[in-house]
mmCIF file of C-alpha atoms and ligand atoms in Angstrom:
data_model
loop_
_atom_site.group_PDB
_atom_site.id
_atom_site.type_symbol
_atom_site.label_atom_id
_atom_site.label_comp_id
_atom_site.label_asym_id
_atom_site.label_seq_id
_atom_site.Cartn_x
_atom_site.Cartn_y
_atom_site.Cartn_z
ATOM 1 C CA UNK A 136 6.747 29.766 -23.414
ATOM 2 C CA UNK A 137 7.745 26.510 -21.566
ATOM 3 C CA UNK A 138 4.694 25.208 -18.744
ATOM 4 C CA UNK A 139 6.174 23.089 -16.503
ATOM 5 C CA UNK A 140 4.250 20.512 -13.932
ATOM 6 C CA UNK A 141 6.122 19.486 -10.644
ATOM 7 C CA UNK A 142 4.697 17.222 -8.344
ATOM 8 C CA UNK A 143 4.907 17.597 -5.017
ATOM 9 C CA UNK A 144 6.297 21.236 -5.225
ATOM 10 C CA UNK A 145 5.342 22.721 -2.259
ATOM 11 C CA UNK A 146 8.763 21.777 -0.380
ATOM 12 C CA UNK A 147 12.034 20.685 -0.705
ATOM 13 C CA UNK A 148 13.533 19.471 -3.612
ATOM 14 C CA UNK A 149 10.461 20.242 -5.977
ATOM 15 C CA UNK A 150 10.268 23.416 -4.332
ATOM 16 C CA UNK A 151 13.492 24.742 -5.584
ATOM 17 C CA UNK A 152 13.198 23.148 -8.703
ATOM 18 C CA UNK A 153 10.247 25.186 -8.867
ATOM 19 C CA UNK A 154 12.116 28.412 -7.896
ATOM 20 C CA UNK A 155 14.688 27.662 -10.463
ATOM 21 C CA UNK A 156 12.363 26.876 -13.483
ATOM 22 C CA UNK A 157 10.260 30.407 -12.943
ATOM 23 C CA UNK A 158 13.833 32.252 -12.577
ATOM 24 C CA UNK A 159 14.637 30.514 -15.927
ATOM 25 C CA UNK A 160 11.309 31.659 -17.814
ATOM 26 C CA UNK A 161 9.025 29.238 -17.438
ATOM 27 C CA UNK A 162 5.534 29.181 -16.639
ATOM 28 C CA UNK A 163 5.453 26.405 -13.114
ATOM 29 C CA UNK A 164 2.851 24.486 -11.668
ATOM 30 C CA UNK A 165 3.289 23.999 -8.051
ATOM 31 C CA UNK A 166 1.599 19.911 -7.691
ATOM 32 C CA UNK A 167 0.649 19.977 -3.674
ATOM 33 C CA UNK A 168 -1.718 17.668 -2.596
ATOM 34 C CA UNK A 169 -2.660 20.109 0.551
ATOM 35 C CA UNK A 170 -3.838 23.326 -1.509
ATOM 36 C CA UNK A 171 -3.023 25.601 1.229
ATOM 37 C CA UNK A 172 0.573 24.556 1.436
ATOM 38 C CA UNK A 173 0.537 24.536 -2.367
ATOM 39 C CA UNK A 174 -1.057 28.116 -2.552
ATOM 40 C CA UNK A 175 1.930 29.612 0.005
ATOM 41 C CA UNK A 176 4.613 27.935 -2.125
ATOM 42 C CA UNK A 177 3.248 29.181 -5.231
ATOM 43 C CA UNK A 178 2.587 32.836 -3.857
ATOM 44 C CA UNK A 179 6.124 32.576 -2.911
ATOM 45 C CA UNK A 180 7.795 31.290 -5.875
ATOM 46 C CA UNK A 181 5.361 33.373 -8.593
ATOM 47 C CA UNK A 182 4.416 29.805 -9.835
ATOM 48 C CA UNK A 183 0.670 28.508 -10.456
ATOM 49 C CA UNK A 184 -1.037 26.404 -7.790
ATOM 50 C CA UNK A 185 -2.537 22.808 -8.855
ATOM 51 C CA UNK A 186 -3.864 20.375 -6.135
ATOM 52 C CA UNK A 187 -2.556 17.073 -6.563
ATOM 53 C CA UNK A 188 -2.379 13.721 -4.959
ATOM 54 C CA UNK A 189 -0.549 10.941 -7.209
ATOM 55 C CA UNK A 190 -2.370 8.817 -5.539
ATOM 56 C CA UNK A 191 -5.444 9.636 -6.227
ATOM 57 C CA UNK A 192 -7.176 9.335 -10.167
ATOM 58 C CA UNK A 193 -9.593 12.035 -9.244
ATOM 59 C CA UNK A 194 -7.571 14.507 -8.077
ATOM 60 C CA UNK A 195 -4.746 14.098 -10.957
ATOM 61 C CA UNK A 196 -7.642 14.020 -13.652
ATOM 62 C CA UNK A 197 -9.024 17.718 -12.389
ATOM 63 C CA UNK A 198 -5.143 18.471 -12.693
ATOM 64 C CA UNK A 199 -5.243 17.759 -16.393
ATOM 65 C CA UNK A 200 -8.360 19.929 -16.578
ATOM 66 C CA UNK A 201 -6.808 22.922 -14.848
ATOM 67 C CA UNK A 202 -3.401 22.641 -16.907
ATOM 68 C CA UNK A 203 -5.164 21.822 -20.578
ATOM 69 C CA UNK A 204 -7.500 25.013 -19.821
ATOM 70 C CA UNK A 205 -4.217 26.843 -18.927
ATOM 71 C CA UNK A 206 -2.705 26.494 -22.545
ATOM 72 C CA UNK A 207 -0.956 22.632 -22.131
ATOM 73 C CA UNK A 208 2.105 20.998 -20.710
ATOM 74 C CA UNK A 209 5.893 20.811 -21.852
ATOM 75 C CA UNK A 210 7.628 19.388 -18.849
ATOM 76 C CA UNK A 211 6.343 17.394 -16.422
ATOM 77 C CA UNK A 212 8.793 16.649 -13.093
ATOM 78 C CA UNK A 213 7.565 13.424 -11.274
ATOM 79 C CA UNK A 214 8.991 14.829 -7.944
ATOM 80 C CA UNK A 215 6.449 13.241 -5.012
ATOM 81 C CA UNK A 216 7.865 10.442 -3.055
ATOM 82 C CA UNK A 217 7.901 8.833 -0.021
ATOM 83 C CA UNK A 218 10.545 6.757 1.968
ATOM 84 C CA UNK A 219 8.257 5.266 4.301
ATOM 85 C CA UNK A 220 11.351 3.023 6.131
ATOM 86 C CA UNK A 221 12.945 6.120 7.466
ATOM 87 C CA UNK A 222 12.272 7.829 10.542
ATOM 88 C CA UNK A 223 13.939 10.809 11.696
ATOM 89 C CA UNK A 224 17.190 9.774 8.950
ATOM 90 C CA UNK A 225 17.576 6.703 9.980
ATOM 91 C CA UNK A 226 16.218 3.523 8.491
ATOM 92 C CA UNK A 227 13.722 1.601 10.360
ATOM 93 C CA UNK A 228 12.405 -1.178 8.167
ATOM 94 C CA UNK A 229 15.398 -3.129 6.565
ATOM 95 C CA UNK A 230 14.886 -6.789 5.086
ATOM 96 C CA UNK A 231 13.594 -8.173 8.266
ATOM 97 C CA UNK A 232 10.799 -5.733 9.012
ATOM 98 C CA UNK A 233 9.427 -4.930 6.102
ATOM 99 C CA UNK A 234 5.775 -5.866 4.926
ATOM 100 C CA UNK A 235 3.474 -5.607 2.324
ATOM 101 C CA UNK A 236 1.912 -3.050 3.497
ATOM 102 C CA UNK A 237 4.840 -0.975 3.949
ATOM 103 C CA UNK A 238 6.198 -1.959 0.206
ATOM 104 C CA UNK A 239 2.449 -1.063 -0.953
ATOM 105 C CA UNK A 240 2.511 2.212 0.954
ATOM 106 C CA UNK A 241 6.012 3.047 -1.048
ATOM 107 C CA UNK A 242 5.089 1.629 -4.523
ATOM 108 C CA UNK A 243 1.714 3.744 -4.098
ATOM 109 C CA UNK A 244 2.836 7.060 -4.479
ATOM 110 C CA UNK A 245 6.551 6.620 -5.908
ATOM 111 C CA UNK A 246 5.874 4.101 -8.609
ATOM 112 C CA UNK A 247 2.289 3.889 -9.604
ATOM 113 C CA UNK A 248 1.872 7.716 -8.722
ATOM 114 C CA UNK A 249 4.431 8.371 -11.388
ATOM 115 C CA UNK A 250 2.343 5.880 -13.386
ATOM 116 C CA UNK A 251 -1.006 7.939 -12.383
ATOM 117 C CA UNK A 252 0.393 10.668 -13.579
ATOM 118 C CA UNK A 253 2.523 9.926 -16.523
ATOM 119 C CA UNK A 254 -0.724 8.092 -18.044
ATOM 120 C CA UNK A 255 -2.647 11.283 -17.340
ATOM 121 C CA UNK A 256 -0.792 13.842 -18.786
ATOM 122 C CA UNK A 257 1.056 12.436 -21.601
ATOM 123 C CA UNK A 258 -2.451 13.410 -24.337
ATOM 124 C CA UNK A 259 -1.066 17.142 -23.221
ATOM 125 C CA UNK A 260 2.596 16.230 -23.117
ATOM 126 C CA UNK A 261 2.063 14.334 -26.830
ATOM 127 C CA UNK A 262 0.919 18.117 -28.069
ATOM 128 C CA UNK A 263 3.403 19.867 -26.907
ATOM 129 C CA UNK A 264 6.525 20.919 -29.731
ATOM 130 C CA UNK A 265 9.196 19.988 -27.361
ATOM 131 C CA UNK A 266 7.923 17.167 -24.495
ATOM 132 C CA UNK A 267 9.999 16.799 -21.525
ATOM 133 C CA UNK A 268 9.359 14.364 -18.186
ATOM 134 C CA UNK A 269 12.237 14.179 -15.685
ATOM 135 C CA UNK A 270 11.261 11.045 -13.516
ATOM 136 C CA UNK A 271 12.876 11.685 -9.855
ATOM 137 C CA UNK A 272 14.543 8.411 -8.993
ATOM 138 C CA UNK A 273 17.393 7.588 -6.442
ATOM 139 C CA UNK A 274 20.945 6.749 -6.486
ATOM 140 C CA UNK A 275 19.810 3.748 -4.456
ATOM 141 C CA UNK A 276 17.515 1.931 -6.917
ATOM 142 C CA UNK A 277 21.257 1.354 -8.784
ATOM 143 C CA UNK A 278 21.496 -2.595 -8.686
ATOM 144 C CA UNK A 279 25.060 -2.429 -10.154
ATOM 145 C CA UNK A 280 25.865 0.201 -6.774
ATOM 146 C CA UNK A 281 23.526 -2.073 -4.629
ATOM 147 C CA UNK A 282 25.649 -4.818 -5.268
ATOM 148 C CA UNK A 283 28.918 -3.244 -4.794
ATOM 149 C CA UNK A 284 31.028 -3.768 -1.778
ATOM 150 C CA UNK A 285 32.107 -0.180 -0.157
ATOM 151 C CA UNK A 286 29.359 1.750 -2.002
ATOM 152 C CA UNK A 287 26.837 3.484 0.506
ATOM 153 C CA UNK A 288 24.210 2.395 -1.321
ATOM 154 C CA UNK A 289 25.547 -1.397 -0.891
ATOM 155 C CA UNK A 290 25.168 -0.248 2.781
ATOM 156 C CA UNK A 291 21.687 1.536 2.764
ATOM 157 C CA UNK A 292 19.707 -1.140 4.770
ATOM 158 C CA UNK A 293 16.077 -0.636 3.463
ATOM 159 C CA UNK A 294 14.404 -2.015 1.009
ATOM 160 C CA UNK A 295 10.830 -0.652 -0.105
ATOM 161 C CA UNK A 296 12.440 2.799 -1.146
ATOM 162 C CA UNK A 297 15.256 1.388 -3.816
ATOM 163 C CA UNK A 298 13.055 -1.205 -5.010
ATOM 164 C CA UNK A 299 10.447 1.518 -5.852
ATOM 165 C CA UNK A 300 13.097 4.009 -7.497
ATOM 166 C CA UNK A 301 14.463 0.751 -9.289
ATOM 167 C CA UNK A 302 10.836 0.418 -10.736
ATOM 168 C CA UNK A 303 11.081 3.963 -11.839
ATOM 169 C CA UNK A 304 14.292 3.616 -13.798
ATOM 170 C CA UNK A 305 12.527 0.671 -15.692
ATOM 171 C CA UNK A 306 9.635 3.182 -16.227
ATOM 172 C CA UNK A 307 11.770 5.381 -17.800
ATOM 173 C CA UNK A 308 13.771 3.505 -20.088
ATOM 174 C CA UNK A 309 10.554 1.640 -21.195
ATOM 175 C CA UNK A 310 8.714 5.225 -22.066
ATOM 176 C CA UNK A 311 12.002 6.666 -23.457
ATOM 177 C CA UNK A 312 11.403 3.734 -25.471
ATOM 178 C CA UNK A 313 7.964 3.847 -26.380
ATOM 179 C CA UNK A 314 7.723 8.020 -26.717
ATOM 180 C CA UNK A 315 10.913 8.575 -29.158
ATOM 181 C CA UNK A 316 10.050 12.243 -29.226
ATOM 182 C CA UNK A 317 9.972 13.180 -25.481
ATOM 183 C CA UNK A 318 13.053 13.130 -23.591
ATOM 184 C CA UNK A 319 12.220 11.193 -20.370
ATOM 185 C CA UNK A 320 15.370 10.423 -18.270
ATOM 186 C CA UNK A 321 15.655 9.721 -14.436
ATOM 187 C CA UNK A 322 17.804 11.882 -12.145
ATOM 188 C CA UNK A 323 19.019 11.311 -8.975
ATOM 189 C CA UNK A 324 19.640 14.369 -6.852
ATOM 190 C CA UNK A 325 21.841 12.997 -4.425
ATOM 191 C CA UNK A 326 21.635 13.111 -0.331
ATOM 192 C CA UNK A 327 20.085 16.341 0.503
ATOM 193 C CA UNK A 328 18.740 17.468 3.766
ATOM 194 C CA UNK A 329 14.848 17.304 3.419
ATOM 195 C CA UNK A 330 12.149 16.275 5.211
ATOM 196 C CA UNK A 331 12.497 12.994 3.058
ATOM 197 C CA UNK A 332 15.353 12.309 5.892
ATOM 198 C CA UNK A 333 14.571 14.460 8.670
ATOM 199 C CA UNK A 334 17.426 16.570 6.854
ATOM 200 C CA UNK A 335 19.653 14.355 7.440
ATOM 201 C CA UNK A 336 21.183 14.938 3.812
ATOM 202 C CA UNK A 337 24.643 16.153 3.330
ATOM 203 C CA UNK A 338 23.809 18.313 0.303
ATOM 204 C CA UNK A 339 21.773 21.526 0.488
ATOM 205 C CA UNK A 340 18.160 21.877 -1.945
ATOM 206 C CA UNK A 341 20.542 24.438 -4.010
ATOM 207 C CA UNK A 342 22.892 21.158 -4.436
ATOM 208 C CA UNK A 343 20.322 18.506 -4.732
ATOM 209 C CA UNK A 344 18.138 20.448 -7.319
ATOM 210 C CA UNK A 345 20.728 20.581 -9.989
ATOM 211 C CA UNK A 346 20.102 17.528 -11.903
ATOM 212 C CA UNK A 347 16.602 17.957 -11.906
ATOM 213 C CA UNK A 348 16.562 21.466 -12.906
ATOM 214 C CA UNK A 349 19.270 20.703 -15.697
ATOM 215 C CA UNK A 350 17.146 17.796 -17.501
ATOM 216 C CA UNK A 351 14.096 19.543 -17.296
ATOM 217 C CA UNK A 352 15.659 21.954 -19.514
ATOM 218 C CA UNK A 353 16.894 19.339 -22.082
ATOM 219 C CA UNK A 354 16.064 20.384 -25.671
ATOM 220 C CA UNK A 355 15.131 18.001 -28.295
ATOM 221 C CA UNK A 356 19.017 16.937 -29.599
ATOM 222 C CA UNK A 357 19.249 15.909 -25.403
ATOM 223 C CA UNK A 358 19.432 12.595 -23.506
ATOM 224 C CA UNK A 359 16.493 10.114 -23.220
ATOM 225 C CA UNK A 360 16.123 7.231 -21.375
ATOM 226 C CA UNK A 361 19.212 7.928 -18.711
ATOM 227 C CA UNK A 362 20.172 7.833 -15.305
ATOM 228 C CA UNK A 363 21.965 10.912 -14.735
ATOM 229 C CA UNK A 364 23.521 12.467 -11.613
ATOM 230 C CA UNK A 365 25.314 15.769 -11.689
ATOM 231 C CA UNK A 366 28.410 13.964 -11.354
ATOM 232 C CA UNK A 367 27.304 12.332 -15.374
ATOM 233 C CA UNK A 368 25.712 9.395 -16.051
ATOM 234 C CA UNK A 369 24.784 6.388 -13.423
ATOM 235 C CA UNK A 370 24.717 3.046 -13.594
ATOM 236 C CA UNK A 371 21.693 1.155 -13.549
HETATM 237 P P1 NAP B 40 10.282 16.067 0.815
HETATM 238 O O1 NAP B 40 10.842 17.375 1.241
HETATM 239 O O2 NAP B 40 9.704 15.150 1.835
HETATM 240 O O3 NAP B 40 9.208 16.344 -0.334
HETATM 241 C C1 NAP B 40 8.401 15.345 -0.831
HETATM 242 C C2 NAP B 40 7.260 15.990 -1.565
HETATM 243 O O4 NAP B 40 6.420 14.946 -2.093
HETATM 244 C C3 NAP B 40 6.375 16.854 -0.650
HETATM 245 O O5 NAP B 40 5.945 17.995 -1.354
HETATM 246 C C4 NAP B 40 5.201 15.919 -0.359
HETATM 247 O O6 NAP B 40 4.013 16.607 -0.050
HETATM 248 C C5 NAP B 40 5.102 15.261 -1.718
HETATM 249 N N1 NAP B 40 4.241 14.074 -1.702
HETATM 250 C C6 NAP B 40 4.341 12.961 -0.940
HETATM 251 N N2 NAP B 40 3.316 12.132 -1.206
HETATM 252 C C7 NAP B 40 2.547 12.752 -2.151
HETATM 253 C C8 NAP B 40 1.360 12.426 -2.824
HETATM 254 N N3 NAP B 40 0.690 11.290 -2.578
HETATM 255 N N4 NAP B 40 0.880 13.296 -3.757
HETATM 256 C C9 NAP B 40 1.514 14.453 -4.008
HETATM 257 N N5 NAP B 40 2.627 14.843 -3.381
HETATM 258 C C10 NAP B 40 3.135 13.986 -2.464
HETATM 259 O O7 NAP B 40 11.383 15.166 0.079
HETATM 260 P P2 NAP B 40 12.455 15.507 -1.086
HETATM 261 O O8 NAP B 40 13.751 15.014 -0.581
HETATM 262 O O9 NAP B 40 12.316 16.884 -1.586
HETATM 263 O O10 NAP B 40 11.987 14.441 -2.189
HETATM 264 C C11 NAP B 40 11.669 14.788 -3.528
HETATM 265 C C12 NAP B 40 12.043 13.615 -4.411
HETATM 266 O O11 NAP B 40 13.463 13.436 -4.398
HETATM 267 C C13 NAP B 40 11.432 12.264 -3.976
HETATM 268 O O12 NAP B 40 10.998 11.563 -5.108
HETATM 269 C C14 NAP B 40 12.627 11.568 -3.339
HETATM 270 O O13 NAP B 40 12.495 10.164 -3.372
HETATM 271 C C15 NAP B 40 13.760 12.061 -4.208
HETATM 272 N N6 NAP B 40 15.097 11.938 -3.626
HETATM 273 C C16 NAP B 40 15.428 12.610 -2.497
HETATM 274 C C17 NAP B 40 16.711 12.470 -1.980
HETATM 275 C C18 NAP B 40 17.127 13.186 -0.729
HETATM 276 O O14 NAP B 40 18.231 12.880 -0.219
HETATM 277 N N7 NAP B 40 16.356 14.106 -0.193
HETATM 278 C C19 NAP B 40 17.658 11.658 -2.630
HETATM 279 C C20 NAP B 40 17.299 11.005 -3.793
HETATM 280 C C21 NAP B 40 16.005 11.147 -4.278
HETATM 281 P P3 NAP B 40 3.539 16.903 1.476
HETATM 282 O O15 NAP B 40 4.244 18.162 1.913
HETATM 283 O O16 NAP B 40 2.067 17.053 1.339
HETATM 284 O O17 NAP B 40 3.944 15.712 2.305
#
C-alpha cells in the first residue's frame, strides 16, 4: 500500500492529482490549510484529511504526527503555491513593481514551504521501501526558456513567481543529490485554468495533472533529479 501526501489538495491541480492517486490504489492525504475545505475535498475524493499550512512549523509538525500514527509516508507531492503577481490572469507586478515584500510573500510558501515540508517529512519518507517527492515547479523558472526570444516564458513579465519555481528546481536537483534512494524530480504541469490564474489556463486539471500524477508513480529504476513536462524532459 502506497500513502501519498499532497499539499494543498483541496483544489485544482492537487485536487485531481488527488482523485487520480486514490483511483490508482493509493492511500491520499488531502494537505488543506482550511480543514473544512480540506474535509469536503477529502469526503469527495475518498482521500484522508490533514490540515496544513507550509507556512507554518506548527501546523506541518502535527501533520507528521497524524501521517506517522497513520502507518508512514511514500510520496509526498509539494503542490501549494502562490503567484502573488497575478490578478485575475494577468500579471500585475513585473520588474518595476515588485518588492520585497511581494518576493517574500512568494518565496514563503513556494520555496521555503517546500523546504518546511521536505525537512519535516523526509524521517518518514527515509523509512519508507520506495520514497517518492514530486516537487511542483513551473515551466517559467526555465532560465534557458527565460532567455529565449519567442518563448512565452521569455514573454511572461513577472518575476517573484519564476524566481521562486527556479529555487525549487535547485531544491530538487540538490536533494536528488543528497537522497540517492528517493526519486525527487520537478514537474511542470503546464498552463491550466485554476484559480492560480483566475482560470485563465489553456489546459484543463485532467491535462495539467498528468505529469504530476505520472512521477508520483515512479518506481525505484525511475528518474531523479529532472525537470519533466508531459511533453519529456525540460530544460533548466
Ligand atoms: P490553485 O488552484 O490556486 O491551488 C493552489 C493550492 O495551494 C490551493 O489548495 C491553496 O489552498 C494551496 N495553498 C496556497 N498557499 C498555501 C499554504 N500556505 N499552505 C497550504 N496550502 C496552500 O492553483 P494550481 O494551479 O492548482 O497550483 C498548484 C501548483 O501548480 C502550484 O505550485 C503552482 O505554482 C503550480 N503550477 C500551476 C500552473 C497553472 O497554470 N495552473 C502552471 C505551472 C505550475 P487554499 O485553497 O487554501 O488557497
Amino acid at each position: 500500500m502506497t500513502t501519498t501526501l499532497i499539499t494543498g489538495a483541496n483544489k485544482g491541480l492537487g485536487f485531481e492529482t488527488a482523485r487520480r492517486l486514490v483511483a490508482a490504489g493509493h492511500t491520499v492525504y488531502i494537505g488543506s490549510r482550511d480543514a473544512e475545505r480540506g474535509h469536503r475535498a477529502a469526503e469527495e475524493l475518498g482521500a484522508r484529511m490533514v490540515q496544513l499550512d507550509v507556512t507554518d512549523d506548527v501546523s506541518v509538525e502535527a501533520a507528521v504526527k497524524v501521517i506517522a500514527a497513520g502507518g508512514g509516508l511514500d510520496v509526498l507531492v509539494n503542490n501549494a503555491g502562490v503567484q502573488a503577481e497575478m490578478s485575475d490572469g494577468d500579471v500585475v507586478v513585473g520588474a518595476a513593481e515588485l518588492t520585497a515584500e511581494v518576493m517574500r510573500e512568494t518565496f514563503e510558501t513556494n520555496v521555503f514551504g517546500t523546504v518546511r515540508v521536505l525537512h519535516a517529512f523526509l524521517p518518514l519518507l527515509r523509512l519508507s521501501a520506495a520514497p517518492v517527492v514530486v516537487n511542483v515547479s513551473s515551466g517559467t523558472a526555465s532560465l534557458t526558456r527565460a532567455t529565449t526570444p519567442g518563448d512565452p516564458v521569455h514573454a511572461y513579465r513577472g518575476v517573484a513567481y519564476p524566481a521562486s519555481k527556479s529555487a525549487v528546481n535547485m531544491i530538487t536537483v540538490k536533494y536528488a543529490k543528497a537522497f540517492p534512494n528517493m526519486r525527487i524530480n520537478a514537474v511542470e504541469p503546464g498552463y491550466t485554468a485554476t484559480d492560480l490564474n483566475g482560470k485563465a489556463g489553456t489546459q484543463t486539471v485532467e491535462e495539467g495533472a498528468e505529469i504530476i500524477v505520472r512521477l508520483a508513480q515512479v518506481g525505484p529504476d525511475g528518474p531523479t533529479g529532472g525537470y519533466f513536462a508531459k511533453e519529456g524532459t525540460l530544460p533548466w
